[in-house]
Amino acid sequence: MNTQSQTMPGRWFVGAILLVFVIWLATVLAVSREPAAYGVSVAAGESKFRDHCGACHIVEKGITTHHGPNLYDFGKIAGTRKPGLTAAQYVLESVLDPEAFVAAQNRHGMPRNLASNFTEADLRNIVAYVVSRGANANFEEISKLPIPDTVGVSESRVVRREDMELAERVLRERGGCLQCHALYRNAEYTIFAPALFGVGLSDEALLRESIVDPNKVISPAHRWVNVMLTSGKVESGKIVGQSPERILLVKRGDANDLVQVVIARDEIDEVDGQLEITTAVQSPMPTGLDKLLSEHELDVLIRMIRQLN
Ligand code: HEC
Ligand code: HEC
């Protein structure tokens, strides 16, 4: 009892010193992991993200978006996407050069020239924000990422959420464009008509003309044919399959939908021993679509197609 009461104050003292030291060390470590210590701001990154990326990328759990992939907790997976790239390097590359790597489950269509909207500091902040989602970001690394000067390098393009939603509505409902066109480059859906996003359609005048006056320039890969039948009927459409006995044609139905037609070769007229199949002079793309849309809808549609190419 006696010896104990003599050594207690000594132990208390050492314990207190140790505690102070541990608190000091923890503070130093915590501060040095703070983004501000490296001149990076997650909050500023979040705000830029909301304005420039949020039209396509949702960050709330479980909500699927129509355009960009959901980036909820993306910090956890960013570093596993592309071999050899850390999370921060991958996110930066995704913004600077989106086509450099597209994850297998994603569709193409991230705009290529977004980076020209941002200063170097903006880009670091955006990377810090995305990489911090669900993971501890390495702010020291982010502060040292090599970033080329991209400001103003190409025409700045901002994708606004209202525009995105309006364009989507026009493509799906008002203009019925998606009855024929796939949105994204994806071989199996582009047999009938070219994809609209990610395929290089960026010339504004040409885009407008393609929609307002589709017959003016017809892309050769998508020309349709007229098949003269012995019955006197003509079937117009695109040949998508042939066998020695039959031809498989895809044509436009009454509701502008796509309909498959099988035609036996012996139902087709012959001229000088050749089946009477001629190339159509009309584009399969219907005319008058622009009349269905308001000026504003047409403008937004064209802007969106340009931005996503
Ligand atoms: C117009 C739509 C759109 C906008 C705006 C957009 N993205 Fe994307 N983003 C996409 C699409 C589509 C993909 C998938 C294709 C790809 O990886 O390039 C994608 C992919 C990504 C990926 C890779 C995701 C993965 O699963 O590997 C990251 C990271 C990313 N975007 C970050 C951003 C950031 C940061 C911004 C804003 C500076 C931004 N995006 C703006 C559409 C968009
Ligand atoms: C019935 C099918 C169909 C519908 C509906 C349709 N398109 Fe098309 N579209 C095509 C085909 C086929 C082509 C390729 C032939 C051509 O160049 O005329 C094409 C061509 C285009 C092109 C030019 C692409 C290029 O590579 O030059 C654009 C842009 C376009 N369509 C946009 C639209 C928009 C926007 C809508 C809705 C308002 C729409 N299309 C509705 C079938 C359709």
Coordinates of C-alpha atoms in Angstrom, one line a residue, residues 138-258:
N138 CA -4.0 11.3 -51.3
F139 CA -3.9 15.1 -51.4
E140 CA -0.2 15.3 -51.7
E141 CA -0.3 13.3 -54.9
I142 CA -3.2 15.4 -56.2
S143 CA -1.2 18.6 -55.6
K144 CA 1.6 17.2 -57.7
L145 CA -0.3 15.6 -60.6
P146 CA 1.1 16.9 -63.9
I147 CA -1.7 18.9 -65.6
P148 CA -1.3 20.5 -69.0
D149 CA -2.7 24.0 -69.5
T150 CA -6.1 23.3 -71.1
V151 CA -7.9 26.6 -70.5
G152 CA -9.4 27.8 -73.7
V153 CA -7.6 25.2 -75.8
S154 CA -10.8 24.3 -77.5
E155 CA -14.2 25.8 -77.5
S156 CA -15.6 25.6 -74.0
R157 CA -18.7 23.5 -73.7
V158 CA -20.9 23.4 -70.7
V159 CA -23.6 20.8 -70.5
R160 CA -26.6 22.1 -68.6
R161 CA -28.9 19.7 -66.8
E162 CA -32.1 21.3 -68.2
D163 CA -30.7 21.1 -71.7
M164 CA -29.7 17.5 -71.2
E165 CA -33.2 16.6 -70.0
L166 CA -34.9 18.5 -72.8
A167 CA -32.7 16.9 -75.5
E168 CA -33.4 13.5 -74.0
R169 CA -37.2 14.2 -74.2
V170 CA -36.9 15.3 -77.8
L171 CA -34.8 12.3 -78.8
R172 CA -37.1 9.8 -77.1
E173 CA -40.6 11.2 -77.4
R174 CA -41.1 14.4 -79.4
G175 CA -38.9 13.5 -82.3
G176 CA -38.9 9.7 -82.0
C177 CA -35.3 9.8 -83.0
L178 CA -34.4 6.8 -80.9
Q179 CA -36.7 4.6 -82.9
C180 CA -34.0 4.5 -85.5
H181 CA -30.8 5.9 -83.9
A182 CA -28.8 4.5 -81.1
L183 CA -27.5 7.2 -78.8
Y184 CA -24.1 5.7 -78.4
R185 CA -21.6 4.0 -80.7
N186 CA -22.4 0.4 -80.3
A187 CA -22.2 -1.8 -83.3
E188 CA -25.3 -3.9 -82.9
Y189 CA -27.6 -0.9 -82.7
T190 CA -26.2 1.1 -85.7
I191 CA -27.3 -1.2 -88.5
F192 CA -30.3 1.1 -89.4
A193 CA -29.0 4.5 -88.7
P194 CA -25.8 6.1 -87.3
A195 CA -25.4 6.5 -83.6
L196 CA -25.7 10.1 -82.5
F197 CA -23.2 10.5 -79.6
G198 CA -19.5 9.8 -79.7
V199 CA -19.2 9.4 -83.4
G200 CA -17.8 12.7 -84.4
L201 CA -20.9 14.6 -85.5
S202 CA -19.8 18.1 -84.5
D203 CA -20.3 20.3 -87.5
E204 CA -23.3 22.5 -86.5
A205 CA -24.4 23.4 -90.0
L206 CA -24.3 19.8 -91.1
L207 CA -26.2 18.6 -88.1
R208 CA -28.9 21.1 -88.7
E209 CA -29.1 20.1 -92.3
S210 CA -29.3 16.4 -91.5
I211 CA -32.4 17.0 -89.4
V212 CA -34.1 19.7 -91.4
D213 CA -33.3 18.4 -94.8
P214 CA -32.2 14.7 -94.6
N215 CA -32.3 14.2 -98.3
K216 CA -29.6 16.7 -99.1
V217 CA -26.7 14.5 -97.9
I218 CA -27.3 10.9 -97.3
S219 CA -24.6 8.8 -95.6
P220 CA -23.8 6.0 -98.1
A221 CA -23.6 3.3 -95.4
H222 CA -27.2 3.9 -94.6
R223 CA -28.8 4.3 -97.9
W224 CA -31.9 2.2 -98.4
V225 CA -33.1 0.4 -101.5
N226 CA -36.3 0.0 -103.5
V227 CA -37.2 -3.6 -104.3
M228 CA -39.7 -4.0 -107.2
L229 CA -42.0 -6.9 -106.6
T230 CA -43.7 -9.0 -109.3
S231 CA -47.0 -8.0 -107.7
G232 CA -46.3 -4.4 -108.7
K233 CA -45.6 -3.3 -105.1
V234 CA -42.4 -1.6 -104.1
E235 CA -40.7 -2.4 -100.8
S236 CA -38.2 0.3 -99.5
G237 CA -35.8 -0.4 -96.8
K238 CA -32.3 -1.5 -95.8
I239 CA -31.1 -4.9 -96.7
V240 CA -29.8 -6.5 -93.5
G241 CA -29.5 -10.1 -94.6
Q242 CA -29.5 -12.3 -97.7
S243 CA -29.7 -16.0 -98.5
P244 CA -30.0 -17.8 -101.9
E245 CA -33.8 -17.8 -101.5
R246 CA -34.6 -14.7 -99.5
I247 CA -33.8 -11.1 -98.7
L248 CA -34.3 -9.6 -95.3
L249 CA -35.2 -6.0 -95.4
V250 CA -35.8 -3.5 -92.6
K251 CA -38.2 -0.7 -93.4
R252 CA -40.1 2.1 -91.7
G253 CA -43.5 1.2 -90.4
D254 CA -46.6 3.4 -90.3
A255 CA -45.7 4.8 -86.8
N256 CA -42.1 5.5 -88.0
D257 CA -41.0 2.3 -86.2
L258 CA -38.8 -0.3 -87.8

